[in-house]
PDB file of C-alpha atoms in Angstrom:
ATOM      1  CA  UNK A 241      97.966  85.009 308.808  1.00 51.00           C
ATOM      2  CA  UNK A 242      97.088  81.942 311.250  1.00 55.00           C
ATOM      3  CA  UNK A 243     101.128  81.156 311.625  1.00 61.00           C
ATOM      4  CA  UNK A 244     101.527  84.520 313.271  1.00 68.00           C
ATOM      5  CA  UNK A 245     100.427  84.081 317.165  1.00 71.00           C
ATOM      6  CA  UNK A 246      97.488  86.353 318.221  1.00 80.00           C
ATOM      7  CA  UNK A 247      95.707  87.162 321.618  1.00 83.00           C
ATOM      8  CA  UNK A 248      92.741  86.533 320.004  1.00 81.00           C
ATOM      9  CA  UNK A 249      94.234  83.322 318.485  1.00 74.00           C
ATOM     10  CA  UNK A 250      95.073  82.126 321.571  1.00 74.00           C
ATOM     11  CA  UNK A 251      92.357  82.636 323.148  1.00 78.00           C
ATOM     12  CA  UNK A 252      90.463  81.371 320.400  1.00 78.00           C
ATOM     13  CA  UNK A 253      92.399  78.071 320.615  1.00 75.00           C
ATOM     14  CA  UNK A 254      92.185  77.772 324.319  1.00 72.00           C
ATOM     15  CA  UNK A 255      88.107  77.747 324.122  1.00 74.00           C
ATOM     16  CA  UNK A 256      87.824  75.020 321.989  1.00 72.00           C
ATOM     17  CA  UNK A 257      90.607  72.590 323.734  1.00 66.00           C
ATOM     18  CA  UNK A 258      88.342  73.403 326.686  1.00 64.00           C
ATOM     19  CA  UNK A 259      85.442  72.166 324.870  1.00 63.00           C
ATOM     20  CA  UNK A 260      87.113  69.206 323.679  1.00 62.00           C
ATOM     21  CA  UNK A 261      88.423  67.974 327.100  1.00 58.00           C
ATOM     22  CA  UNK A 262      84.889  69.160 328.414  1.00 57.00           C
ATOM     23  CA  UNK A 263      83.320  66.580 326.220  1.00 66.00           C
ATOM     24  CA  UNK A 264      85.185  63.726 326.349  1.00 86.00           C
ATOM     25  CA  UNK A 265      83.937  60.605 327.772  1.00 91.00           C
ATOM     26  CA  UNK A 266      84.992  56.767 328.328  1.00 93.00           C
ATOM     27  CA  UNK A 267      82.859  54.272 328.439  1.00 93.00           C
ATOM     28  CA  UNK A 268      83.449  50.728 330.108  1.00 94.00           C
ATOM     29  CA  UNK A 269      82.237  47.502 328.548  1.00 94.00           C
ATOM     30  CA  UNK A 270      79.418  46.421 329.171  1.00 94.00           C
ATOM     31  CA  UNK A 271      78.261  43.745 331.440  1.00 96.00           C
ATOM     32  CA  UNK A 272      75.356  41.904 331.555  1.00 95.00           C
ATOM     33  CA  UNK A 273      72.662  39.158 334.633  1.00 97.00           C
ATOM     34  CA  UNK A 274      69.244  37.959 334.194  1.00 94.00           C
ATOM     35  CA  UNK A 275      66.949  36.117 333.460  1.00 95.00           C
ATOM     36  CA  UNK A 276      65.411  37.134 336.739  1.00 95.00           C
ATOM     37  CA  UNK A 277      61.273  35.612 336.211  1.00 94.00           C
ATOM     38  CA  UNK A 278      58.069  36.198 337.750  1.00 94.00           C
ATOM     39  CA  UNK A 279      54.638  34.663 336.425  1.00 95.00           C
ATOM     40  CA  UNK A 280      53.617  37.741 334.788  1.00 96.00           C
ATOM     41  CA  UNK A 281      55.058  40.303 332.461  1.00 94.00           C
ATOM     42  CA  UNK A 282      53.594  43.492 334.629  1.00 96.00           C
ATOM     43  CA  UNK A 283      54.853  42.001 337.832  1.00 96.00           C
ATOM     44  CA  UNK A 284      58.670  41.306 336.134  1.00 96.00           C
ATOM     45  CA  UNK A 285      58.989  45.086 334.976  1.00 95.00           C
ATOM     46  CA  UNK A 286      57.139  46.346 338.566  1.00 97.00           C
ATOM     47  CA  UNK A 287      60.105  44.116 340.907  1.00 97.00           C
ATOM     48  CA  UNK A 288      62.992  45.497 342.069  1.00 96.00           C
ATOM     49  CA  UNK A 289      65.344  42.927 341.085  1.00 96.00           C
ATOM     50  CA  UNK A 290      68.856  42.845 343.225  1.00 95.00           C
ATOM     51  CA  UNK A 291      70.630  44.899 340.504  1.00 96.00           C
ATOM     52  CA  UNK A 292      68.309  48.306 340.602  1.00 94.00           C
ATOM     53  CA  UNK A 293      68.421  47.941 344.750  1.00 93.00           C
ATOM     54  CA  UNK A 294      71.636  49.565 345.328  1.00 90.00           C
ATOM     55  CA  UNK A 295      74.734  50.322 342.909  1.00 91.00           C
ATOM     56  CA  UNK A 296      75.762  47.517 340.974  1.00 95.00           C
ATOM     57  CA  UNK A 297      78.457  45.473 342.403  1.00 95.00           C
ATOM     58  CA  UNK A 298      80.208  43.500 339.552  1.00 96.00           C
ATOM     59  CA  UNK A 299      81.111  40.690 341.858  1.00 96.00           C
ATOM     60  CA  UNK A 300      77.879  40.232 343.380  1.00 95.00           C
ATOM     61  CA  UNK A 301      76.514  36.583 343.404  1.00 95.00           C
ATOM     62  CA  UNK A 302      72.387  36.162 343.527  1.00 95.00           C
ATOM     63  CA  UNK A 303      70.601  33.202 344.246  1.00 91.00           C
ATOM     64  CA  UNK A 304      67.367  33.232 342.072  1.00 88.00           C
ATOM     65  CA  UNK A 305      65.208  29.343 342.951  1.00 85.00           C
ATOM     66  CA  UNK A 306      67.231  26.622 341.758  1.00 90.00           C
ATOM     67  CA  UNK A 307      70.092  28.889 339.435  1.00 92.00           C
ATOM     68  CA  UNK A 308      72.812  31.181 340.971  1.00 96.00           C
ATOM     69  CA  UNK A 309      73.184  34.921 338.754  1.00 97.00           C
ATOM     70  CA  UNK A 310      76.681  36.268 338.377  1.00 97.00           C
ATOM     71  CA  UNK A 311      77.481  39.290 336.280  1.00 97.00           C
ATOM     72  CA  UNK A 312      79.045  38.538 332.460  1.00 95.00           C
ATOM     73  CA  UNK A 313      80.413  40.643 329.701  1.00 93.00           C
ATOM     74  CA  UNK A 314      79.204  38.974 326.705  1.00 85.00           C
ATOM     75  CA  UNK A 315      81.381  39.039 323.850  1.00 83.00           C
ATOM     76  CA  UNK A 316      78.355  39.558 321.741  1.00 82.00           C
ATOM     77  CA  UNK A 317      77.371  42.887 323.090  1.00 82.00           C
ATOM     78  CA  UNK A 318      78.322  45.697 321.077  1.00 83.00           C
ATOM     79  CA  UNK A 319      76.983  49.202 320.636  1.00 83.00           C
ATOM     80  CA  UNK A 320      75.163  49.537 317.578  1.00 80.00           C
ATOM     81  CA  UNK A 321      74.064  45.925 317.267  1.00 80.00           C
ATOM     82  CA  UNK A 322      70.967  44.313 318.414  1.00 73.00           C
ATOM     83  CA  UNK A 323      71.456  41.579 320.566  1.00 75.00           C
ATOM     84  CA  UNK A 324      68.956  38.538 321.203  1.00 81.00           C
ATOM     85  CA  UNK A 325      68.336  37.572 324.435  1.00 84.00           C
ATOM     86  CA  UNK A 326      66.312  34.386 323.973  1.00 80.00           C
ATOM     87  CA  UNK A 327      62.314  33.797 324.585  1.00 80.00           C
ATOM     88  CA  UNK A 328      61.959  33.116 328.523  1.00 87.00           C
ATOM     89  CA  UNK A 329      58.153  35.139 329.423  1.00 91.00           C
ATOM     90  CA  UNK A 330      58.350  37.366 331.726  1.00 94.00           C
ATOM     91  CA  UNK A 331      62.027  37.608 332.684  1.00 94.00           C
ATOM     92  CA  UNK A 332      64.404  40.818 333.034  1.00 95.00           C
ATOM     93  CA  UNK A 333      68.053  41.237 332.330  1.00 95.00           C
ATOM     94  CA  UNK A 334      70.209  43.768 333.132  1.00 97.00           C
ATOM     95  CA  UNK A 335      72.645  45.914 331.497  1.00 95.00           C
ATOM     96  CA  UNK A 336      75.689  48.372 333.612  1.00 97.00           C
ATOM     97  CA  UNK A 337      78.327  50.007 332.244  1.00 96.00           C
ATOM     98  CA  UNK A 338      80.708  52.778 333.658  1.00 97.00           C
ATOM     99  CA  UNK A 339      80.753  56.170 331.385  1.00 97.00           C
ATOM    100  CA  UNK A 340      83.402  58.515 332.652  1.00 97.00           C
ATOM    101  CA  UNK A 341      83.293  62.086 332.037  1.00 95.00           C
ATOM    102  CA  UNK A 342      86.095  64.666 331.916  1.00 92.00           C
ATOM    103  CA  UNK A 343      83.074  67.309 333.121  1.00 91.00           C
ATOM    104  CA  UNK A 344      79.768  67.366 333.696  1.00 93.00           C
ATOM    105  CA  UNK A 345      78.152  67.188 330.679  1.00 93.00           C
ATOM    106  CA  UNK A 346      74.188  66.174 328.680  1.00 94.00           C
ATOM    107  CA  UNK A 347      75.122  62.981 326.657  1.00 94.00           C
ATOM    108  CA  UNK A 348      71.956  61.987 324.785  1.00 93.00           C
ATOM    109  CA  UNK A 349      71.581  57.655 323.877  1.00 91.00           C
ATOM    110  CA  UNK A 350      69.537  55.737 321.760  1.00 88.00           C
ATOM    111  CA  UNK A 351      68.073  52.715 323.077  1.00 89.00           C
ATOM    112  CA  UNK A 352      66.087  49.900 321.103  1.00 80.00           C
ATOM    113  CA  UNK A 353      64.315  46.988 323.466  1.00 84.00           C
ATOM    114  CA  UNK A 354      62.238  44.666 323.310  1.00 82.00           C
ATOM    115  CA  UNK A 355      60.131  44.456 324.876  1.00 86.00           C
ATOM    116  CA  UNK A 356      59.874  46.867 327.967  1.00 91.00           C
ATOM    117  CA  UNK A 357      62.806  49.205 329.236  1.00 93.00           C
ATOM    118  CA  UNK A 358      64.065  50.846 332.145  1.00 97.00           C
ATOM    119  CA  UNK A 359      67.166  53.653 332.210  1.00 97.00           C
ATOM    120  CA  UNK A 360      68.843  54.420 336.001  1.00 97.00           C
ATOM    121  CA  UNK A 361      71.824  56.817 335.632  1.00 98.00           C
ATOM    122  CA  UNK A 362      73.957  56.802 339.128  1.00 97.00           C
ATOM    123  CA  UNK A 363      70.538  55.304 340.746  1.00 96.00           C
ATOM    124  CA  UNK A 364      67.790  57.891 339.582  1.00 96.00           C
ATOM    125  CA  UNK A 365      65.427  56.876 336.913  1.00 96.00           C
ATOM    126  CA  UNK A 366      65.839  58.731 333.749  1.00 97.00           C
ATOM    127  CA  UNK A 367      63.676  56.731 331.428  1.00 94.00           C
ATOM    128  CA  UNK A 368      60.805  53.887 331.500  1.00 95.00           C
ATOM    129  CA  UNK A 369      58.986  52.664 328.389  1.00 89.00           C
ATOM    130  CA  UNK A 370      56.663  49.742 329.322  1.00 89.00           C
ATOM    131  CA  UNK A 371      55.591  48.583 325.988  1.00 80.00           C
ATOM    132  CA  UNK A 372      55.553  45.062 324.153  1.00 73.00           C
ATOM    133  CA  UNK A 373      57.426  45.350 320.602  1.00 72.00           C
ATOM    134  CA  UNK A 374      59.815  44.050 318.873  1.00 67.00           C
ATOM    135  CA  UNK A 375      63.687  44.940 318.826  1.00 65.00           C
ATOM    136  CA  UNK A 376      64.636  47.627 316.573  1.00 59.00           C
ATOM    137  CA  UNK A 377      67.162  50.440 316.496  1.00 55.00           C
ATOM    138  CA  UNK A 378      66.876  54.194 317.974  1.00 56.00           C
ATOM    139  CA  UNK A 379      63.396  53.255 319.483  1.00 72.00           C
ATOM    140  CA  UNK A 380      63.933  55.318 322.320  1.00 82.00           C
ATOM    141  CA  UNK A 381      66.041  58.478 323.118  1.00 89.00           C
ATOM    142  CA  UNK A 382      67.209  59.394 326.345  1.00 93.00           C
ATOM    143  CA  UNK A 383      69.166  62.672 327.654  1.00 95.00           C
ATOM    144  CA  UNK A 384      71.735  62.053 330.403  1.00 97.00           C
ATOM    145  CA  UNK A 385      73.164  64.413 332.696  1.00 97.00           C
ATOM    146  CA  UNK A 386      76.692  62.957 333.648  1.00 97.00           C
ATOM    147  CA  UNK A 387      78.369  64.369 336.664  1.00 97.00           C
ATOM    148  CA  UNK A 388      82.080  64.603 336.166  1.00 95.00           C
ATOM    149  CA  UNK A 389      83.572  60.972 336.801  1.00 96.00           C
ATOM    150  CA  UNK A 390      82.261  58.519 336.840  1.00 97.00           C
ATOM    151  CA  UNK A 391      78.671  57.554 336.127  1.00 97.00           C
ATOM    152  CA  UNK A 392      76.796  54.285 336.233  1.00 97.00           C
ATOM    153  CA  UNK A 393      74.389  53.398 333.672  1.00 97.00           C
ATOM    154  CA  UNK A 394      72.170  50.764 334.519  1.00 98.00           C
ATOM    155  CA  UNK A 395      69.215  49.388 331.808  1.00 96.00           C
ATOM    156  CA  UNK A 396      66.553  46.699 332.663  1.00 97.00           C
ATOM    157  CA  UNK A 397      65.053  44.714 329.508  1.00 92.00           C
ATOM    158  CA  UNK A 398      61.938  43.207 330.132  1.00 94.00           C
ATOM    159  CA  UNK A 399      60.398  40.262 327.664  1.00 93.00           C
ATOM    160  CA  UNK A 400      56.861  39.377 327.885  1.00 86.00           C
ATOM    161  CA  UNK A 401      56.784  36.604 325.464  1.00 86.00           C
ATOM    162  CA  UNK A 402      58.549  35.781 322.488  1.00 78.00           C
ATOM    163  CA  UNK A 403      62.018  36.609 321.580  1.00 78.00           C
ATOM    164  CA  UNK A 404      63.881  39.479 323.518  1.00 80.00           C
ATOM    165  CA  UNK A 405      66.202  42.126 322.659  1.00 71.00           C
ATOM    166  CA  UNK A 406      68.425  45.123 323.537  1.00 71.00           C
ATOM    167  CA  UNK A 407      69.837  47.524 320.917  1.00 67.00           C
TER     168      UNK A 407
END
């Protein structure tokens, strides 16, 4: 029966708390900067904006013209829900958040954006869609390969016109 201890049991049981610990992850808030603007849509989604220069630094200031950036963690940002990002042309925001694996691991997301998007994981691209659409769910999917630690994800949203969005 299972109540009676086994070697194979055991080692049974030992290979899947393994796997368990193994894929475990934590994942920070996240946090949120933009609008950073140029005059045109190609040229917003070409610049490398302050945040995809070096890792993110949370505390970091950025004087942009007339307005001074600071990072936020909207209240309003939650996984699984679009969020609206308002209707300035040819601006970017930024999205970072920390995910912290047990071990290395593939993790795969689902992004939604609109309009353009750009994925950095630890500073290396992973994915780049530039495309003019509307928000939706699960537009794009994106494989990540986590180190063990922790990882920075970093996501640029660029609006041509209209509304924006990230999902």
């Amino acid at each position: 029966t299972l109540t009676t201890p086994t070697p194979a049991l055991a080692a049974a049981q030992a290979k899947w708390e393994a796997k368990v610990i193994r894929e475990q992850i934590a994942l920070s808030r996240w946090s949120m900067i933009g609008p950073f603007q140029t005059a045109k849509f190609e040229e917003t989604y070409d610049k490398p904006f302050p945040p995809e220069q070096k890792k993110v630094d949370l505390a970091a200031i950025y004087k942009v013209g007339e307005r001074t950036l600071s990072w936020a963690r909207p209240q309003r940002l939650v996984d699984g829900k679009p969020l609206r990002l308002g209707g300035q042309p040819n601006a970017a925001r930024y999205f970072v958040r920390t995910i912290t694996a047990l071990a290395a691991r593939k993790l795969v997301i689902s992004l939604g954006s609109d309009d353009a998007i750009k994925v950095w994981l630890n500073g290396k691209t992973q994915f780049e869609n530039k495309i003019q659409r509307g928000i939706d769910q699960d537009r794009d999917e994106v494989e990540l390969t986590l180190s063990a630690g922790e990882n920075q994800l970093l996501i640029k949203i660029v609006n041509g016109a209209g509304e924006s969005g990230f999902y």
